[in-house]
Short mmCIF file of C-alpha atoms in Angstrom, two decimals:
data_model
loop_
_atom_site.label_atom_id
_atom_site.label_comp_id
_atom_site.label_asym_id
_atom_site.label_seq_id
_atom_site.Cartn_x
_atom_site.Cartn_y
_atom_site.Cartn_z
CA MET A 22 127.65 114.08 105.94
CA SER A 23 124.28 113.36 107.43
CA LEU A 24 121.98 115.63 109.55
CA ILE A 25 120.69 114.32 112.83
CA ALA A 26 117.85 116.01 114.55
CA ASP A 27 115.85 115.32 117.76
CA ARG A 28 112.11 114.90 117.58
CA PRO A 29 110.47 118.06 119.04
CA GLY A 30 109.10 117.33 122.39
CA PRO A 31 105.22 118.13 123.37
CA GLY A 32 104.39 121.51 123.86
CA LEU A 33 101.90 122.85 126.55
CA ALA A 34 98.32 122.44 125.88
CA ARG A 35 96.67 125.79 124.95
CA PRO A 36 94.14 127.27 127.64
CA TYR A 37 90.66 126.03 126.98
CA ARG A 38 87.15 126.59 128.33
CA PHE A 39 83.84 125.23 127.07
CA PRO A 40 80.86 127.71 127.16
CA GLN A 41 77.97 127.58 129.58
CA VAL A 42 75.28 125.05 128.50
CA VAL A 43 71.63 125.84 128.84
CA ARG A 44 68.82 123.17 128.63
CA ARG A 45 65.32 123.99 128.16
CA ASP A 46 62.17 121.93 127.50
CA THR A 47 59.82 123.52 125.26
CA ALA A 48 56.96 122.89 122.68
CA GLY A 49 57.35 119.16 123.42
CA GLY A 50 60.98 118.88 122.54
CA ARG A 51 64.17 119.79 124.43
CA VAL A 52 66.74 122.75 123.44
CA VAL A 53 70.19 122.36 124.43
CA ALA A 54 72.26 125.52 123.93
CA ALA A 55 75.82 127.14 124.41
CA HIS A 56 76.19 130.72 125.12
CA LEU A 57 78.74 132.42 122.92
CA PRO A 58 78.77 136.12 123.98
CA GLY A 59 79.46 138.47 121.13
CA GLN A 60 79.51 135.72 118.38
CA ASN A 61 77.55 137.07 115.33
CA LEU A 62 77.12 133.67 113.91
CA ALA A 63 74.82 131.19 115.15
CA VAL A 64 74.13 127.36 114.50
CA ALA A 65 70.97 125.53 114.97
CA LEU A 66 71.21 121.56 114.76
CA LEU A 67 68.07 119.39 114.82
CA LEU A 68 69.21 116.00 116.40
CA LEU A 69 66.87 113.24 115.80
CA ASP A 70 67.21 109.68 117.03
CA ALA A 71 67.10 108.38 113.55
CA GLY A 72 70.69 107.18 112.83
CA ALA A 73 71.61 104.13 110.80
CA GLY A 74 71.07 101.85 113.60
CA ARG A 75 67.20 102.61 113.17
CA GLU A 76 67.22 101.27 109.64
CA PRO A 77 65.65 97.79 109.07
CA VAL A 78 67.98 95.05 108.02
CA GLY A 79 67.89 94.73 104.33
CA ARG A 80 67.22 98.48 104.07
CA GLU A 81 70.50 99.86 104.70
CA GLY A 82 70.88 103.57 103.22
CA LEU A 83 67.54 104.77 104.05
CA GLY A 84 68.91 107.79 106.00
CA ALA A 85 71.41 108.65 103.40
CA VAL A 86 68.73 108.79 100.54
CA LEU A 87 66.37 110.50 102.90
CA ALA A 88 69.02 113.14 103.66
CA LYS A 89 69.57 113.94 99.90
CA ALA A 90 65.90 114.17 99.59
CA LEU A 91 65.17 116.72 102.01
CA GLU A 92 65.71 119.60 99.52
CA GLU A 93 63.79 118.26 96.78
CA GLY A 94 60.82 120.38 97.77
CA THR A 95 58.31 120.49 100.70
CA ALA A 96 54.67 120.48 101.17
CA GLN A 97 54.73 124.27 100.91
CA ARG A 98 57.17 124.90 98.04
CA ASP A 99 58.79 123.21 95.09
CA ALA A 100 62.71 122.45 95.19
CA THR A 101 63.24 125.83 93.20
CA ALA A 102 61.31 127.83 95.74
CA TYR A 103 63.02 126.14 98.72
CA ALA A 104 66.49 126.62 97.28
CA LEU A 105 65.79 130.35 96.64
CA ALA A 106 64.43 130.77 100.24
CA ILE A 107 67.37 129.01 101.90
CA GLU A 108 69.94 130.85 99.68
CA ALA A 109 68.26 134.11 100.58
CA LEU A 110 69.41 133.62 104.23
CA GLY A 111 72.89 133.00 103.07
CA THR A 112 72.87 129.47 104.38
CA GLU A 113 72.41 125.72 103.40
CA LEU A 114 71.06 122.65 104.90
CA VAL A 115 74.04 120.53 106.26
CA THR A 116 72.95 116.93 107.03
CA GLY A 117 74.73 114.27 109.09
CA LEU A 118 74.31 110.55 109.80
CA ASP A 119 75.97 108.16 112.12
CA TRP A 120 74.97 105.11 113.95
CA ASP A 121 73.06 107.12 116.80
CA SER A 122 71.49 110.02 115.03
CA PHE A 123 70.48 112.16 111.90
CA GLN A 124 71.42 115.72 112.01
CA VAL A 125 70.36 118.68 110.01
CA SER A 126 71.88 122.11 110.81
CA VAL A 127 72.01 125.72 109.35
CA GLN A 128 74.42 128.53 110.24
CA VAL A 129 73.62 132.15 109.71
CA PRO A 130 74.07 135.63 111.13
CA VAL A 131 72.27 135.65 114.64
CA GLU A 132 69.42 137.81 113.44
CA ARG A 133 68.52 135.43 110.71
CA LEU A 134 68.43 132.13 112.70
CA SER A 135 64.73 132.16 113.60
CA ALA A 136 63.96 132.22 109.82
CA ALA A 137 66.53 129.48 109.29
CA VAL A 138 65.25 127.26 111.88
CA ALA A 139 61.70 127.47 110.34
CA LEU A 140 62.91 126.62 106.93
CA LEU A 141 65.03 123.63 108.25
CA ALA A 142 61.98 122.38 110.25
CA GLU A 143 59.72 122.74 106.89
CA ALA A 144 62.40 120.38 105.15
CA VAL A 145 62.68 117.94 107.95
CA ARG A 146 58.97 117.60 108.90
CA THR A 147 57.32 118.25 105.73
CA PRO A 148 59.42 117.03 102.72
CA LYS A 149 57.46 116.62 99.59
CA LEU A 150 59.15 113.00 98.89
CA ASP A 151 57.80 112.74 95.44
CA PRO A 152 58.41 109.23 94.25
CA ASP A 153 60.07 110.31 91.22
CA ASP A 154 62.42 112.53 93.16
CA VAL A 155 63.20 109.82 95.65
CA ARG A 156 63.86 107.26 92.76
CA ARG A 157 66.24 109.86 91.16
CA VAL A 158 68.06 110.53 94.43
CA ARG A 159 68.15 106.69 95.16
CA ASP A 160 69.85 106.09 91.73
CA ASP A 161 72.30 108.75 92.29
CA GLU A 162 73.27 107.45 95.62
CA ALA A 163 73.48 103.81 94.40
CA THR A 164 75.78 105.14 91.52
CA ALA A 165 77.99 107.03 93.88
CA LEU A 166 78.34 103.76 96.17
CA ARG A 167 79.21 101.73 93.00
CA MET A 168 81.98 104.14 92.19
CA ASP A 169 83.18 104.04 95.73
CA TRP A 170 83.11 100.33 96.19
CA ALA A 171 85.05 99.80 92.98
CA ASN A 172 88.05 101.22 94.94
CA PRO A 173 90.07 99.30 97.58
CA GLY A 174 88.72 99.65 101.06
CA PRO A 175 84.80 99.38 101.22
CA ARG A 176 84.65 95.77 100.66
CA ALA A 177 87.32 95.15 103.35
CA GLU A 178 85.48 97.53 105.82
CA ALA A 179 82.30 95.58 105.18
CA ALA A 180 83.85 92.25 105.75
CA LEU A 181 85.40 93.36 108.91
CA ARG A 182 81.97 94.86 110.38
CA ALA A 183 80.14 91.68 109.39
CA ASP A 184 82.65 89.32 111.02
CA LEU A 185 82.71 91.50 114.25
CA PHE A 186 79.03 92.37 114.71
CA GLY A 187 77.16 89.65 112.31
CA ALA A 188 75.66 90.45 109.12
CA GLN A 189 72.32 89.56 110.42
CA ASN A 190 72.35 92.61 112.37
CA ARG A 191 72.04 96.17 111.30
CA TRP A 192 75.23 97.28 112.97
CA GLY A 193 77.06 94.33 111.25
CA ARG A 194 76.30 96.16 107.76
CA PRO A 195 77.85 99.28 106.31
CA MET A 196 76.60 102.37 107.94
CA TYR A 197 75.53 104.05 104.51
CA GLY A 198 74.49 100.77 102.93
CA ASP A 199 76.03 99.09 99.95
CA PRO A 200 75.24 99.49 96.23
CA GLU A 201 72.82 96.65 96.16
CA SER A 202 70.92 97.59 99.37
CA VAL A 203 70.33 101.33 98.26
CA ALA A 204 69.38 100.36 94.66
CA ALA A 205 66.74 98.08 96.34
CA LEU A 206 65.12 100.89 98.07
CA ASP A 207 61.72 102.23 96.92
CA PRO A 208 59.91 105.64 97.83
CA GLU A 209 57.75 103.89 100.25
CA ASP A 210 60.54 102.59 102.21
CA VAL A 211 61.72 106.23 102.34
CA THR A 212 58.41 107.59 103.26
CA VAL A 213 57.76 105.08 106.11
CA PHE A 214 61.19 105.70 107.56
CA HIS A 215 60.39 109.47 107.54
CA SER A 216 56.90 108.91 109.20
CA GLU A 217 58.45 106.74 111.97
CA TRP A 218 61.48 108.73 113.00
CA PHE A 219 61.34 112.19 111.59
CA LEU A 220 57.98 113.48 113.07
CA ARG A 221 59.27 113.06 116.65
CA PRO A 222 60.34 116.31 118.30
CA GLY A 223 64.06 115.47 118.81
CA THR A 224 66.52 118.01 120.36
CA LEU A 225 67.36 121.31 119.02
CA VAL A 226 71.05 122.17 119.59
CA VAL A 227 71.92 125.98 119.51
CA ALA A 228 75.34 127.69 119.65
CA GLY A 229 75.20 131.32 119.61
CA ASP A 230 74.87 134.55 121.58
CA LEU A 231 71.89 133.64 123.69
CA ASP A 232 71.36 137.17 124.99
CA ARG A 233 70.11 137.82 121.40
CA LEU A 234 68.24 134.57 120.76
CA ASP A 235 64.75 133.30 121.90
CA LEU A 236 65.30 129.71 122.63
CA ASP A 237 61.57 129.03 123.31
CA ALA A 238 60.60 130.53 119.86
CA LEU A 239 63.31 128.53 118.27
CA GLY A 240 61.95 125.35 119.85
CA ALA A 241 58.50 126.19 119.00
CA ALA A 242 59.65 126.52 115.15
CA ALA A 243 61.69 123.28 115.30
CA PHE A 244 59.03 121.19 117.07
CA ALA A 245 55.88 122.48 115.33
CA GLY A 246 53.64 119.54 114.12
CA THR A 247 55.46 116.85 115.83
CA GLY A 248 54.52 114.21 118.47
CA GLY A 249 55.27 110.81 119.97
CA GLY A 250 58.04 111.68 122.22
CA PRO A 251 61.44 110.13 122.28
CA PRO A 252 61.79 106.40 121.30
CA PRO A 253 62.74 103.96 124.14
CA ALA A 254 66.40 103.99 124.96
CA GLU A 255 68.36 101.14 123.87
CA GLY A 256 71.18 99.89 126.07
CA PRO A 257 74.83 98.77 125.00
CA ILE A 258 75.00 95.71 122.66
CA ASP A 259 76.95 92.65 124.17
CA VAL A 260 79.48 91.63 121.53
CA PRO A 261 81.50 88.67 122.24
CA LEU A 262 85.02 88.58 121.30
CA ARG A 263 86.41 86.02 118.67
CA ALA A 264 87.92 82.93 120.28
CA GLY A 265 91.03 83.07 118.13
CA ARG A 266 92.31 85.12 115.31
CA ARG A 267 90.96 84.54 111.65
CA ILE A 268 92.26 86.02 108.30
CA ILE A 269 89.44 87.04 105.93
CA LEU A 270 90.68 87.23 102.42
CA VAL A 271 88.82 89.59 99.96
CA ASP A 272 90.12 88.63 96.58
CA ARG A 273 91.03 91.62 94.22
CA PRO A 274 92.87 90.04 91.37
CA GLY A 275 95.62 91.98 89.70
CA SER A 276 95.96 94.22 92.71
CA VAL A 277 99.52 95.73 93.28
CA GLN A 278 98.62 96.61 96.73
CA SER A 279 96.85 94.97 99.81
CA THR A 280 94.36 96.87 101.86
CA LEU A 281 94.48 95.72 105.57
CA ARG A 282 91.71 96.20 108.06
CA LEU A 283 92.23 94.63 111.48
CA GLY A 284 89.64 94.88 114.39
CA HIS A 285 87.81 93.66 117.26
CA ALA A 286 84.75 94.82 119.33
CA ALA A 287 85.50 97.51 121.97
CA PRO A 288 83.40 99.39 124.66
CA HIS A 289 80.64 101.88 123.84
CA ARG A 290 81.27 105.67 123.92
CA ALA A 291 79.96 106.21 127.47
CA HIS A 292 82.19 103.51 129.02
CA PRO A 293 83.99 104.92 132.03
CA ASP A 294 87.41 104.01 130.46
CA HIS A 295 86.79 106.17 127.52
CA VAL A 296 89.64 108.64 128.19
CA PRO A 297 92.44 106.18 129.05
CA THR A 298 91.38 103.90 126.22
CA SER A 299 91.38 106.85 123.78
CA LEU A 300 94.91 107.79 124.85
CA ALA A 301 96.05 104.14 124.46
CA GLY A 302 94.72 104.17 121.00
CA THR A 303 96.56 107.45 120.23
CA VAL A 304 99.93 106.06 121.41
CA LEU A 305 99.60 102.74 119.42
CA GLY A 306 98.07 104.05 116.16
CA GLY A 307 96.11 107.46 116.48
CA ALA A 308 98.81 109.86 115.56
CA PHE A 309 101.68 110.29 112.94
CA THR A 310 104.04 109.59 115.91
CA SER A 311 102.28 106.30 117.04
CA ARG A 312 103.98 103.09 117.53
CA LEU A 313 102.36 101.43 114.40
CA ASN A 314 103.33 104.42 111.98
CA HIS A 315 106.87 104.26 113.36
CA LEU A 316 107.43 100.73 112.93
CA ILE A 317 105.32 99.93 109.75
CA ARG A 318 106.18 103.28 107.95
CA GLU A 319 109.42 104.60 109.21
CA VAL A 320 111.41 101.38 110.29
CA ARG A 321 110.15 98.90 107.76
CA GLY A 322 109.00 101.16 104.88
CA TYR A 323 105.94 98.95 104.13
CA THR A 324 103.57 101.91 103.91
CA TYR A 325 102.83 105.42 103.42
CA GLY A 326 100.80 105.48 106.62
CA ILE A 327 98.93 103.15 109.14
CA ARG A 328 96.12 104.05 111.67
CA GLY A 329 94.73 102.27 114.56
CA ASP A 330 92.23 103.46 117.22
CA PHE A 331 89.18 103.01 119.18
CA ALA A 332 85.80 104.33 117.86
CA SER A 333 82.60 104.07 119.61
CA SER A 334 78.96 104.74 119.23
CA ARG A 335 76.17 104.72 121.91
CA ARG A 336 75.64 100.86 121.78
CA PHE A 337 78.91 99.50 120.74
CA GLY A 338 82.58 100.06 119.65
CA ARG A 339 85.35 98.71 117.93
CA PHE A 340 89.31 98.86 117.70
CA ALA A 341 90.43 98.88 114.13
CA VAL A 342 93.64 99.34 112.35
CA SER A 343 93.75 100.43 108.47
CA SER A 344 96.59 100.59 105.96
CA GLY A 345 97.61 99.73 102.50
CA VAL A 346 100.73 98.00 101.71
CA GLN A 347 102.44 96.51 98.66
CA THR A 348 101.45 93.05 97.75
CA SER A 349 104.91 91.81 98.35
CA VAL A 350 105.01 92.73 101.89
CA THR A 351 101.42 91.95 102.86
CA ALA A 352 102.32 89.07 105.23
CA PRO A 353 105.28 90.66 107.04
CA ALA A 354 103.23 93.88 107.57
CA LEU A 355 100.45 91.89 109.03
CA VAL A 356 102.70 90.06 111.45
CA GLU A 357 104.50 93.28 112.55
CA ALA A 358 100.89 95.13 113.18
CA VAL A 359 99.68 92.27 115.22
CA GLY A 360 102.87 92.02 117.09
CA GLU A 361 102.89 95.70 117.94
CA ILE A 362 99.41 95.54 119.13
CA THR A 363 100.39 92.41 121.26
CA ARG A 364 103.37 94.33 122.74
CA THR A 365 101.26 97.45 123.73
CA ARG A 366 98.70 95.16 125.59
CA ALA A 367 101.51 93.30 127.47
CA GLY A 368 103.81 96.25 128.26
CA GLY A 369 101.59 99.32 128.32
CA VAL A 370 102.72 102.79 127.38
CA THR A 371 105.82 104.80 128.37
CA GLU A 372 105.71 108.35 129.97
CA ASP A 373 107.31 110.01 127.02
CA GLU A 374 104.74 108.48 124.44
CA LEU A 375 101.92 109.46 126.77
CA ALA A 376 103.16 112.93 127.21
CA VAL A 377 102.92 113.53 123.50
CA ALA A 378 99.41 111.78 123.29
CA ARG A 379 98.07 114.02 126.20
CA SER A 380 99.49 117.19 124.84
CA TRP A 381 98.09 116.53 121.48
CA ARG A 382 94.61 115.36 122.42
CA ALA A 383 94.19 118.20 125.01
CA GLY A 384 95.57 120.76 122.58
CA GLN A 385 93.04 119.68 119.94
CA LEU A 386 90.17 120.78 122.13
CA SER A 387 91.54 124.46 122.13
CA VAL A 388 91.96 124.32 118.41
CA GLU A 389 88.94 122.36 117.27
CA LEU A 390 86.20 123.91 119.51
CA GLN A 391 86.37 127.20 118.40
CA SER A 392 83.37 127.88 115.86
CA PRO A 393 79.90 127.79 116.60
CA ARG A 394 79.45 124.60 114.49
CA ALA A 395 82.16 122.84 116.43
CA ILE A 396 80.48 123.85 119.66
CA ALA A 397 77.24 122.52 118.38
CA SER A 398 78.63 119.23 117.42
CA ALA A 399 80.17 118.95 121.05
CA LEU A 400 76.71 119.59 122.26
CA THR A 401 75.39 116.68 120.22
CA THR A 402 77.83 114.39 122.03
CA LEU A 403 76.25 115.39 125.27
CA VAL A 404 72.84 114.63 124.29
CA VAL A 405 73.54 111.31 122.37
CA HIS A 406 75.67 109.83 124.92
CA ASP A 407 73.85 111.28 127.89
CA LEU A 408 76.97 113.08 129.37
CA PRO A 409 76.91 115.80 131.93
CA ASP A 410 76.92 119.33 131.00
CA ASP A 411 80.45 119.92 132.29
CA TYR A 412 81.88 117.21 130.30
CA HIS A 413 83.67 119.11 127.74
CA ALA A 414 84.68 121.48 130.43
CA ARG A 415 86.49 118.77 132.38
CA LEU A 416 87.60 116.80 129.49
CA ARG A 417 90.79 118.63 129.11
CA GLU A 418 91.74 118.08 132.70
CA SER A 419 90.81 114.39 132.38
CA LEU A 420 93.21 113.83 129.47
CA LEU A 421 95.98 115.67 131.11
CA ALA A 422 95.47 113.74 134.51
CA ALA A 423 95.55 110.32 132.83
CA ASP A 424 98.79 108.68 133.97
CA VAL A 425 100.79 105.63 132.73
CA ALA A 426 99.00 103.23 134.91
CA ASP A 427 95.64 104.21 133.95
CA VAL A 428 96.38 104.20 130.23
CA SER A 429 98.48 100.84 130.41
CA ALA A 430 95.66 99.31 132.33
CA ALA A 431 93.04 100.32 129.55
CA ALA A 432 95.40 98.97 126.82
CA ALA A 433 95.63 95.63 128.89
CA THR A 434 91.87 95.65 129.25
CA HIS A 435 90.67 96.66 125.92
CA LEU A 436 93.16 95.39 123.50
CA HIS A 437 92.55 91.87 122.30
CA PRO A 438 95.26 90.79 119.81
CA GLU A 439 94.36 87.10 120.20
CA ALA A 440 90.81 87.86 119.06
CA LEU A 441 91.51 89.98 115.99
CA THR A 442 89.80 89.65 112.69
CA LEU A 443 92.26 90.31 109.91
CA VAL A 444 90.76 91.14 106.63
CA VAL A 445 93.27 91.53 103.60
CA GLU A 446 91.85 92.72 100.30
CA GLY A 447 94.30 92.00 97.45
CA ASP A 448 95.40 89.43 94.93
CA ALA A 449 94.62 86.30 96.75
CA ALA A 450 96.55 84.04 94.16
CA LEU A 451 99.82 85.84 95.17
CA ILE A 452 99.36 86.35 99.04
CA ARG A 453 97.43 83.35 100.21
CA ASP A 454 100.31 80.96 100.91
CA GLU A 455 102.26 83.72 102.59
CA LEU A 456 99.32 84.55 104.84
CA ALA A 457 98.87 80.93 105.56
CA ALA A 458 102.67 80.62 106.66
CA THR A 459 102.29 83.55 109.20
CA GLY A 460 100.28 81.25 111.47
CA LEU A 461 98.07 84.12 112.46
CA GLY A 462 94.96 82.32 112.06
CA GLU A 463 92.69 80.42 109.55
CA ILE A 464 92.05 81.70 106.26
CA VAL A 465 88.43 82.42 105.15
CA ASP A 466 87.46 83.55 101.65
CA ALA A 467 85.04 86.69 101.81
CA ARG A 468 81.67 86.29 100.43
CA PRO A 469 81.54 87.68 96.62
#
C-alpha cells in the first residue's frame, strides 16, 4: 500500500505594514529612524561606509579583525571596565560586516538607549587598539579561518569569486580574507584602517518608540568627535561575462564528496529588475520547492540539498549555485544543474511556480520584519542602496504584482548558463576524466 498526497498550495501572504521612516541631519551625521509606537525595546545601529570593499588588496580581513578589537578597551577604560559598563545596561555590541558597510549595534530598553549609544560610540570612535591586543585578536581570527578553510567550501568559494571578479580586485577575494591574508596583518594596518574610515560620522539607524527618544541627542552622542564627511560614492562595477563555460578543479585528495559552486556575475542591488530577478532565483533554486532541489535531490537523489539564487551588493552581484554530492555522481549532478539553469532561462517560469514563490517571499516580510533589530536592518538597506523611504512599504505589493512575463523576462536576461564558472572541489584523480567527458567546458586546476 502506498500513501500519495498532493503538495499543499501557497497560502495567502499575511498583512504587513512597514513603520514610518524619519530622517534627520544632526551633529554632522544623519539619523534614519523607524517609529515603533509602544515598543519597549529599541535598537541603535551605527552604519559606516567601511565594508570589506574598502580594504586594500592584500590586506583582506582588516574589518573582521577590527570588529573583534573594538571591545578590547577604549581610550577611556580598559577591556574589563568597558565590559562591565556595557553589561550593566543589559546589552552587548553586535558587529556586522559586508561588502558595503560596517555595522555596530546595541539593543536595550528605550530608557537606556542614550547611555548605550554613548558606549557604542566610545568603542567605535576611540578604541584602545593596543598592539598586543590587536595581534592576539588577529591570531585568533587567523586560527579560526584555518579551521574553517580545512573544511570543504571556502576554497571553492574563493576560486569562484576570483574567476568571476578577478583576484587582482578586492571584490575578487574572500570577504573576510583568508588565513594567510589575516595572519599577515599588523597592528598598524588596523590602526590606519580605523583612522581612515571609522572617524567619519556615518549614519545612526534607530528603531523604537520615537515619542520616547531624542534623536538629536542620540545623533550628537554617535557623531561626537567625527569629521571628514561621507566618502565619495562609487558606482556599479562593470563585470564582463565569461565567453564560454569553464570548470575549475580544486583538488581534495581522498574526499568522498564533491563540493559544487557554479556562478556568474549578476546585477547590483539597486538594479530595477531586482524583484523579478529575485523571484526567478527563488523558483530556480532559492527554496526547498525549487526546480534545482526537486530535480537534484528528489528526482535524482544526488544530494541532501542544492541552492541557487541571486545575491547582490551596492556595486556588483552574482548568481550562484551551491551543493555537495557524492564523488560518484559529480559529473551527472553538474550536467543536470547546468541543464536546469538553461531550461529556466529558455522557458521561463510557470504560474504555479511563481504563485508559490510570490506567496513565500511576500509572507517572509510579515514574519521577519517584526522585531526592532529586523526593522533596523531593513533601514540599513535603504541607506546603503539609496532606496526611497517607502521601499519596504511597497515591496510586498511589488512581489505580489510580479507576473509570469516579468519574471520569465528577468530569467532570460540575467541567467547566463553559457557563461557559468563551474567550481568542483573534490578528489581530482577520481573525477577529472568524467568531468572532461561532460563537455561542459575546459578544465583548469585551481591554484594551490
